[in-house]
Amino acid sequence: MMTDNTPRFATLGLLMLGIATPLRPLFAQCPDGSPPPCSRAAPRPAIPPTSLAVLYFENSSRDTADAYLADGLTEEIISRLSEVGRLQVKSRYQVRRYRSDSMENAAQIGRQLAVARIVTGSVRRAGNRLRVTAEMVHTSTGDVVWSERFDRADTDVLSLQEELASAVATAVTGRLLPAERRALATVPTRNPAAYDAYLLGRFHWNNRTAPDLVQAAAHFERAIRADSSFAQAWSGLADAYVLFLPAEYNVPGIDPDSILSLAEQAARRALALNPQLGEAYSSLGEVLEYRLRWTEARAAF
């Protein structure tokens, strides 16, 4: 039965509905969480055709101790390729989570790293010989656009790195310029024993445990004894000494002042030997930061 109140409630309901409807946009939000009006999403920038990522090479040797060689080879190739100005090369820190032996879909990695090409490879030691295989994949198609195999004596790691980096750079650019060839041919040391010790030092340094850091310092010191002009080994020694300090690594028997003094000496020695060595400035910056010399640290970084 209709009462006198029925139209009144119906009208009130319609009024409330009419009021609520225009208020909805006031409580809405854009996909990015911001309030309206929503801006149109910016298009993703195009991936440069000369961009690439070198993923850490797989150690195919029977001896797992050779993992340091595969990692060191990868990092040196990344470092050398970054000297070629026409290439956009991802740093070792950006590719660390990717491995050649567990590579995801090439297109997915290409999107994540924003690169047009991916280089993968493997290293196998057999006696005193090294066999390195490498290939380059175009991330948009998954097609292999370059591949090569290198068979060298294990004492020829330095020349192998130069040859491999040059082959990768040529596969991307088509032809290297004279200055690019010179940059790729630059070697940090000509002493194979010093370089092998340096690679071992970096491998243990990357593991970031107290025993590994002690071993890293010992390997860097061995590299320096083999070649006292090896700037990267001095920089590595500074990096190892600095990581003796954090409590999380718990390296025993450390006097902070003495270790920081030795670390600063090592970093400055590296820069005296090679004033263009970027990693040595980074090493020095870390030391100065621990010594609370902020202005000098900032200048080094």
mmCIF file of C-alpha atoms in Angstrom:
data_model
loop_
_atom_site.group_PDB
_atom_site.id
_atom_site.type_symbol
_atom_site.label_atom_id
_atom_site.label_comp_id
_atom_site.label_asym_id
_atom_site.label_seq_id
_atom_site.Cartn_x
_atom_site.Cartn_y
_atom_site.Cartn_z
ATOM 1 C CA MET A 1 0.000 0.000 0.000
ATOM 2 C CA MET A 2 1.326 3.428 -0.946
ATOM 3 C CA THR A 3 1.769 5.848 1.919
ATOM 4 C CA ASP A 4 2.437 9.542 1.930
ATOM 5 C CA ASN A 5 6.084 8.798 2.648
ATOM 6 C CA THR A 6 6.641 6.559 -0.392
ATOM 7 C CA PRO A 7 7.110 9.275 -3.035
ATOM 8 C CA ARG A 8 9.242 11.212 -0.597
ATOM 9 C CA PHE A 9 11.621 8.232 -0.057
ATOM 10 C CA ALA A 10 11.669 7.458 -3.769
ATOM 11 C CA THR A 11 12.521 11.044 -4.562
ATOM 12 C CA LEU A 12 15.197 11.083 -1.869
ATOM 13 C CA GLY A 13 16.681 7.888 -3.316
ATOM 14 C CA LEU A 14 16.799 9.327 -6.795
ATOM 15 C CA LEU A 15 18.398 12.490 -5.481
ATOM 16 C CA MET A 16 21.043 10.481 -3.643
ATOM 17 C CA LEU A 17 21.704 8.456 -6.779
ATOM 18 C CA GLY A 18 22.005 11.629 -8.786
ATOM 19 C CA ILE A 19 24.406 13.120 -6.254
ATOM 20 C CA ALA A 20 26.515 9.959 -5.956
ATOM 21 C CA THR A 21 26.937 9.493 -9.689
ATOM 22 C CA PRO A 22 28.880 12.699 -10.429
ATOM 23 C CA LEU A 23 30.983 12.206 -7.287
ATOM 24 C CA ARG A 24 32.473 8.912 -8.508
ATOM 25 C CA PRO A 25 35.173 10.495 -10.660
ATOM 26 C CA LEU A 26 36.337 12.492 -7.643
ATOM 27 C CA PHE A 27 37.382 9.233 -5.925
ATOM 28 C CA ALA A 28 38.794 7.555 -9.037
ATOM 29 C CA GLN A 29 42.521 7.339 -9.742
ATOM 30 C CA CYS A 30 44.709 6.855 -12.773
ATOM 31 C CA PRO A 31 46.503 3.574 -13.490
ATOM 32 C CA ASP A 32 49.733 5.047 -12.121
ATOM 33 C CA GLY A 33 47.980 5.942 -8.824
ATOM 34 C CA SER A 34 47.735 9.670 -9.503
ATOM 35 C CA PRO A 35 44.396 11.577 -9.407
ATOM 36 C CA PRO A 36 42.531 12.475 -12.616
ATOM 37 C CA PRO A 37 42.883 13.839 -15.185
ATOM 38 C CA CYS A 38 45.072 10.954 -16.319
ATOM 39 C CA SER A 39 47.960 11.634 -18.642
ATOM 40 C CA ARG A 40 48.520 9.313 -21.545
ATOM 41 C CA ALA A 41 51.338 6.839 -20.891
ATOM 42 C CA ALA A 42 54.568 7.875 -22.541
ATOM 43 C CA PRO A 43 55.647 5.491 -25.299
ATOM 44 C CA ARG A 44 58.557 3.218 -24.454
ATOM 45 C CA PRO A 45 61.759 4.613 -26.011
ATOM 46 C CA ALA A 46 63.109 2.710 -28.985
ATOM 47 C CA ILE A 47 65.925 0.261 -28.261
ATOM 48 C CA PRO A 48 69.168 1.421 -29.922
ATOM 49 C CA PRO A 49 70.217 -1.067 -32.636
ATOM 50 C CA THR A 50 73.810 -1.008 -31.359
ATOM 51 C CA SER A 51 72.886 -1.904 -27.773
ATOM 52 C CA LEU A 52 73.945 -5.257 -26.351
ATOM 53 C CA ALA A 53 74.382 -7.265 -23.184
ATOM 54 C CA VAL A 54 77.103 -9.865 -22.671
ATOM 55 C CA LEU A 55 75.735 -12.515 -20.310
ATOM 56 C CA TYR A 56 78.100 -14.362 -18.007
ATOM 57 C CA PHE A 57 79.670 -17.244 -19.913
ATOM 58 C CA GLU A 58 79.068 -20.814 -18.815
ATOM 59 C CA ASN A 59 81.939 -22.815 -17.351
ATOM 60 C CA SER A 60 81.871 -26.053 -19.377
ATOM 61 C CA SER A 61 85.062 -27.446 -17.850
ATOM 62 C CA ARG A 62 84.929 -30.546 -15.714
ATOM 63 C CA ASP A 63 86.689 -28.644 -12.955
ATOM 64 C CA THR A 64 84.295 -26.232 -11.265
ATOM 65 C CA ALA A 65 87.334 -24.264 -10.095
ATOM 66 C CA ASP A 66 87.560 -22.888 -13.640
ATOM 67 C CA ALA A 67 84.423 -20.804 -13.022
ATOM 68 C CA TYR A 68 86.694 -17.848 -12.274
ATOM 69 C CA LEU A 69 87.974 -17.998 -15.846
ATOM 70 C CA ALA A 70 84.506 -17.861 -17.413
ATOM 71 C CA ASP A 71 83.457 -14.975 -15.158
ATOM 72 C CA GLY A 72 86.688 -13.080 -15.698
ATOM 73 C CA LEU A 73 86.532 -13.509 -19.454
ATOM 74 C CA THR A 74 82.977 -12.160 -19.483
ATOM 75 C CA GLU A 75 83.788 -9.114 -17.373
ATOM 76 C CA GLU A 76 86.849 -8.230 -19.440
ATOM 77 C CA ILE A 77 84.861 -8.468 -22.683
ATOM 78 C CA ILE A 78 82.207 -6.165 -21.196
ATOM 79 C CA SER A 79 84.917 -3.731 -20.128
ATOM 80 C CA ARG A 80 86.583 -3.717 -23.546
ATOM 81 C CA LEU A 81 83.350 -3.342 -25.491
ATOM 82 C CA SER A 82 82.398 -0.347 -23.352
ATOM 83 C CA GLU A 83 85.439 1.419 -24.842
ATOM 84 C CA VAL A 84 83.744 1.401 -28.250
ATOM 85 C CA GLY A 85 81.768 4.640 -28.325
ATOM 86 C CA ARG A 86 79.243 3.447 -30.907
ATOM 87 C CA LEU A 87 78.092 0.602 -28.653
ATOM 88 C CA GLN A 88 75.732 0.790 -25.688
ATOM 89 C CA VAL A 89 76.927 -2.015 -23.408
ATOM 90 C CA LYS A 90 75.228 -3.093 -20.196
ATOM 91 C CA SER A 91 77.530 -3.253 -17.182
ATOM 92 C CA ARG A 92 78.408 -6.456 -15.370
ATOM 93 C CA TYR A 93 76.188 -5.363 -12.485
ATOM 94 C CA GLN A 94 73.155 -5.141 -14.775
ATOM 95 C CA VAL A 95 73.648 -8.615 -16.264
ATOM 96 C CA ARG A 96 74.759 -10.434 -13.117
ATOM 97 C CA ARG A 97 71.404 -12.176 -12.589
ATOM 98 C CA TYR A 98 71.514 -13.679 -16.072
ATOM 99 C CA ARG A 99 73.602 -16.688 -16.996
ATOM 100 C CA SER A 100 74.231 -18.279 -20.379
ATOM 101 C CA ASP A 101 73.451 -21.763 -19.060
ATOM 102 C CA SER A 102 70.015 -20.729 -17.743
ATOM 103 C CA MET A 103 69.040 -18.064 -20.248
ATOM 104 C CA GLU A 104 65.410 -17.038 -20.349
ATOM 105 C CA ASN A 105 63.584 -16.129 -23.517
ATOM 106 C CA ALA A 106 65.814 -13.800 -25.548
ATOM 107 C CA ALA A 107 62.959 -11.386 -26.240
ATOM 108 C CA GLN A 108 62.146 -11.163 -22.531
ATOM 109 C CA ILE A 109 65.747 -10.410 -21.592
ATOM 110 C CA GLY A 110 65.904 -7.886 -24.403
ATOM 111 C CA ARG A 111 62.896 -6.048 -22.968
ATOM 112 C CA GLN A 112 64.204 -6.191 -19.405
ATOM 113 C CA LEU A 113 67.657 -4.901 -20.330
ATOM 114 C CA ALA A 114 66.501 -2.740 -23.275
ATOM 115 C CA VAL A 115 69.073 -4.195 -25.667
ATOM 116 C CA ALA A 116 68.887 -5.232 -29.304
ATOM 117 C CA ARG A 117 71.438 -8.062 -28.993
ATOM 118 C CA ILE A 118 72.555 -10.613 -26.425
ATOM 119 C CA VAL A 119 75.928 -12.365 -26.425
ATOM 120 C CA THR A 120 76.237 -15.745 -24.706
ATOM 121 C CA GLY A 121 79.045 -18.264 -24.582
ATOM 122 C CA SER A 122 80.913 -21.028 -22.808
ATOM 123 C CA VAL A 123 84.494 -21.721 -21.732
ATOM 124 C CA ARG A 124 86.050 -25.175 -21.600
ATOM 125 C CA ARG A 125 89.573 -26.004 -20.489
ATOM 126 C CA ALA A 126 91.118 -29.230 -21.759
ATOM 127 C CA GLY A 127 94.683 -29.709 -20.571
ATOM 128 C CA ASN A 128 96.519 -26.530 -21.468
ATOM 129 C CA ARG A 129 93.983 -25.516 -24.126
ATOM 130 C CA LEU A 130 90.939 -23.267 -23.899
ATOM 131 C CA ARG A 131 87.910 -23.594 -26.139
ATOM 132 C CA VAL A 132 85.539 -20.645 -26.101
ATOM 133 C CA THR A 133 82.288 -20.602 -28.066
ATOM 134 C CA ALA A 134 80.162 -17.483 -28.383
ATOM 135 C CA GLU A 135 77.049 -16.430 -30.234
ATOM 136 C CA MET A 136 74.973 -13.298 -30.657
ATOM 137 C CA VAL A 137 71.179 -13.374 -30.710
ATOM 138 C CA HIS A 138 68.897 -10.621 -31.977
ATOM 139 C CA THR A 139 66.356 -10.095 -29.201
ATOM 140 C CA SER A 140 63.489 -9.063 -31.479
ATOM 141 C CA THR A 141 63.589 -12.291 -33.513
ATOM 142 C CA GLY A 142 65.581 -14.796 -31.457
ATOM 143 C CA ASP A 143 67.764 -15.430 -34.505
ATOM 144 C CA VAL A 144 71.475 -16.124 -34.139
ATOM 145 C CA VAL A 145 73.216 -13.340 -36.092
ATOM 146 C CA TRP A 146 76.823 -14.276 -35.289
ATOM 147 C CA SER A 147 78.721 -17.192 -33.766
ATOM 148 C CA GLU A 148 82.333 -18.238 -33.515
ATOM 149 C CA ARG A 149 84.597 -20.726 -31.760
ATOM 150 C CA PHE A 150 88.084 -19.929 -30.455
ATOM 151 C CA ASP A 151 90.701 -22.555 -29.594
ATOM 152 C CA ARG A 152 93.771 -21.169 -27.815
ATOM 153 C CA ALA A 153 96.479 -22.059 -25.301
ATOM 154 C CA ASP A 154 95.437 -21.207 -21.751
ATOM 155 C CA THR A 155 98.331 -18.748 -21.583
ATOM 156 C CA ASP A 156 96.735 -16.699 -24.386
ATOM 157 C CA VAL A 157 93.746 -15.433 -22.396
ATOM 158 C CA LEU A 158 94.637 -11.786 -22.976
ATOM 159 C CA SER A 159 94.874 -12.103 -26.759
ATOM 160 C CA LEU A 160 91.750 -14.282 -26.756
ATOM 161 C CA GLN A 161 89.788 -11.540 -25.004
ATOM 162 C CA GLU A 162 90.942 -8.950 -27.512
ATOM 163 C CA GLU A 163 90.015 -11.182 -30.447
ATOM 164 C CA LEU A 164 86.621 -12.061 -29.022
ATOM 165 C CA ALA A 165 85.737 -8.467 -28.123
ATOM 166 C CA SER A 166 86.794 -7.301 -31.600
ATOM 167 C CA ALA A 167 84.685 -9.998 -33.247
ATOM 168 C CA VAL A 168 81.600 -9.021 -31.205
ATOM 169 C CA ALA A 169 82.076 -5.296 -31.873
ATOM 170 C CA THR A 170 82.558 -5.920 -35.609
ATOM 171 C CA ALA A 171 79.418 -8.071 -35.736
ATOM 172 C CA VAL A 172 77.426 -5.106 -34.395
ATOM 173 C CA THR A 173 79.079 -2.155 -36.148
ATOM 174 C CA GLY A 174 80.078 -3.839 -39.405
ATOM 175 C CA ARG A 175 83.547 -2.316 -39.364
ATOM 176 C CA LEU A 176 85.715 -0.965 -36.574
ATOM 177 C CA LEU A 177 87.291 2.461 -36.732
ATOM 178 C CA PRO A 178 91.062 2.735 -36.116
ATOM 179 C CA ALA A 179 90.540 4.316 -32.679
ATOM 180 C CA GLU A 180 88.130 1.523 -31.736
ATOM 181 C CA ARG A 181 90.636 -1.143 -32.773
ATOM 182 C CA ARG A 182 93.293 0.525 -30.636
ATOM 183 C CA ALA A 183 90.946 0.694 -27.634
ATOM 184 C CA LEU A 184 90.092 -3.000 -27.937
ATOM 185 C CA ALA A 185 93.769 -3.925 -28.261
ATOM 186 C CA THR A 186 94.745 -2.233 -24.990
ATOM 187 C CA VAL A 187 95.719 -4.838 -22.370
ATOM 188 C CA PRO A 188 95.911 -4.271 -18.596
ATOM 189 C CA THR A 189 99.060 -6.391 -18.293
ATOM 190 C CA ARG A 190 101.218 -8.516 -20.546
ATOM 191 C CA ASN A 191 102.026 -10.987 -17.796
ATOM 192 C CA PRO A 192 99.738 -14.062 -18.037
ATOM 193 C CA ALA A 193 100.459 -15.147 -14.460
ATOM 194 C CA ALA A 194 99.586 -11.704 -13.117
ATOM 195 C CA TYR A 195 96.363 -11.652 -15.078
ATOM 196 C CA ASP A 196 95.344 -15.144 -13.957
ATOM 197 C CA ALA A 197 95.902 -14.108 -10.330
ATOM 198 C CA TYR A 198 93.846 -10.957 -10.922
ATOM 199 C CA LEU A 199 90.928 -12.978 -12.334
ATOM 200 C CA LEU A 200 91.040 -15.262 -9.295
ATOM 201 C CA GLY A 201 91.061 -12.199 -7.048
ATOM 202 C CA ARG A 202 87.987 -10.701 -8.697
ATOM 203 C CA PHE A 203 86.179 -14.055 -8.591
ATOM 204 C CA HIS A 204 86.679 -14.407 -4.830
ATOM 205 C CA TRP A 205 85.941 -10.713 -4.268
ATOM 206 C CA ASN A 206 82.571 -11.145 -5.994
ATOM 207 C CA ASN A 207 81.665 -14.012 -3.626
ATOM 208 C CA ARG A 208 81.689 -11.601 -0.659
ATOM 209 C CA THR A 209 82.461 -13.906 2.266
ATOM 210 C CA ALA A 210 85.241 -13.404 4.816
ATOM 211 C CA PRO A 211 87.363 -16.353 3.546
ATOM 212 C CA ASP A 212 86.817 -15.252 -0.066
ATOM 213 C CA LEU A 213 87.864 -11.673 0.686
ATOM 214 C CA VAL A 214 91.070 -12.862 2.359
ATOM 215 C CA GLN A 215 91.794 -15.029 -0.692
ATOM 216 C CA ALA A 216 90.964 -12.142 -3.016
ATOM 217 C CA ALA A 217 93.529 -9.904 -1.317
ATOM 218 C CA ALA A 218 96.131 -12.675 -1.516
ATOM 219 C CA HIS A 219 95.510 -13.158 -5.258
ATOM 220 C CA PHE A 220 95.698 -9.412 -5.947
ATOM 221 C CA GLU A 221 98.985 -9.250 -4.022
ATOM 222 C CA ARG A 222 100.294 -12.174 -6.100
ATOM 223 C CA ALA A 223 99.291 -10.345 -9.295
ATOM 224 C CA ILE A 224 101.167 -7.257 -8.117
ATOM 225 C CA ARG A 225 104.279 -9.287 -7.316
ATOM 226 C CA ALA A 226 104.183 -10.655 -10.873
ATOM 227 C CA ASP A 227 103.621 -7.191 -12.408
ATOM 228 C CA SER A 228 103.964 -4.178 -10.119
ATOM 229 C CA SER A 229 102.693 -1.879 -12.914
ATOM 230 C CA PHE A 230 99.328 -3.717 -13.128
ATOM 231 C CA ALA A 231 96.946 -0.879 -12.168
ATOM 232 C CA GLN A 232 93.798 -3.002 -12.018
ATOM 233 C CA ALA A 233 95.427 -5.354 -9.511
ATOM 234 C CA TRP A 234 96.210 -2.404 -7.227
ATOM 235 C CA SER A 235 92.598 -1.233 -7.559
ATOM 236 C CA GLY A 236 91.365 -4.742 -6.755
ATOM 237 C CA LEU A 237 93.558 -4.858 -3.656
ATOM 238 C CA ALA A 238 92.019 -1.580 -2.458
ATOM 239 C CA ASP A 239 88.539 -3.008 -3.025
ATOM 240 C CA ALA A 240 89.374 -6.151 -1.046
ATOM 241 C CA TYR A 241 90.812 -4.217 1.894
ATOM 242 C CA VAL A 242 87.747 -1.969 2.094
ATOM 243 C CA LEU A 243 85.425 -4.964 2.362
ATOM 244 C CA PHE A 244 87.406 -6.262 5.329
ATOM 245 C CA LEU A 245 85.622 -3.587 7.383
ATOM 246 C CA PRO A 246 81.837 -4.255 7.223
ATOM 247 C CA ALA A 247 80.601 -6.340 10.146
ATOM 248 C CA GLU A 248 78.549 -8.529 7.784
ATOM 249 C CA TYR A 249 81.761 -10.100 6.426
ATOM 250 C CA ASN A 250 83.385 -10.448 9.847
ATOM 251 C CA VAL A 251 87.016 -10.638 8.716
ATOM 252 C CA PRO A 252 88.919 -11.256 11.973
ATOM 253 C CA GLY A 253 91.952 -9.405 13.330
ATOM 254 C CA ILE A 254 91.455 -6.185 11.372
ATOM 255 C CA ASP A 255 92.681 -2.773 12.495
ATOM 256 C CA PRO A 256 90.410 -0.353 10.576
ATOM 257 C CA ASP A 257 92.875 2.540 10.450
ATOM 258 C CA SER A 258 95.720 0.391 9.152
ATOM 259 C CA ILE A 259 93.530 -1.352 6.560
ATOM 260 C CA LEU A 260 92.092 1.946 5.294
ATOM 261 C CA SER A 261 95.579 3.415 5.029
ATOM 262 C CA LEU A 262 96.733 0.409 2.960
ATOM 263 C CA ALA A 263 93.584 0.582 0.837
ATOM 264 C CA GLU A 264 94.102 4.281 0.083
ATOM 265 C CA GLN A 265 97.736 3.666 -0.844
ATOM 266 C CA ALA A 266 96.676 0.878 -3.221
ATOM 267 C CA ALA A 267 93.976 2.990 -4.893
ATOM 268 C CA ARG A 268 96.317 5.942 -5.354
ATOM 269 C CA ARG A 269 98.990 3.637 -6.742
ATOM 270 C CA ALA A 270 96.479 2.386 -9.317
ATOM 271 C CA LEU A 271 95.679 5.947 -10.364
ATOM 272 C CA ALA A 272 99.350 6.884 -10.575
ATOM 273 C CA LEU A 273 99.852 3.978 -12.976
ATOM 274 C CA ASN A 274 96.696 4.692 -14.998
ATOM 275 C CA PRO A 275 95.004 8.077 -14.427
ATOM 276 C CA GLN A 276 92.178 7.032 -16.819
ATOM 277 C CA LEU A 277 91.191 3.891 -14.880
ATOM 278 C CA GLY A 278 87.602 4.471 -13.783
ATOM 279 C CA GLU A 279 87.474 1.590 -11.319
ATOM 280 C CA ALA A 280 90.478 3.026 -9.458
ATOM 281 C CA TYR A 281 88.572 6.287 -8.849
ATOM 282 C CA SER A 282 85.679 4.193 -7.552
ATOM 283 C CA SER A 283 88.060 2.283 -5.254
ATOM 284 C CA LEU A 284 89.490 5.533 -3.917
ATOM 285 C CA GLY A 285 86.002 6.954 -3.401
ATOM 286 C CA GLU A 286 85.014 3.945 -1.289
ATOM 287 C CA VAL A 287 88.105 4.318 0.883
ATOM 288 C CA LEU A 288 87.611 8.058 1.397
ATOM 289 C CA GLU A 289 83.965 7.509 2.256
ATOM 290 C CA TYR A 290 84.969 5.129 5.052
ATOM 291 C CA ARG A 291 87.472 7.730 6.236
ATOM 292 C CA LEU A 292 84.638 10.306 6.357
ATOM 293 C CA ARG A 293 86.388 12.586 3.866
ATOM 294 C CA TRP A 294 83.167 13.318 2.040
ATOM 295 C CA THR A 295 84.319 16.091 -0.291
ATOM 296 C CA GLU A 296 87.275 14.055 -1.552
ATOM 297 C CA ALA A 297 85.111 10.952 -1.877
ATOM 298 C CA ARG A 298 82.565 12.806 -3.968
ATOM 299 C CA ALA A 299 85.318 14.156 -6.231
ATOM 300 C CA ALA A 300 86.688 10.637 -6.746
ATOM 301 C CA PHE A 301 83.266 9.210 -7.555
#
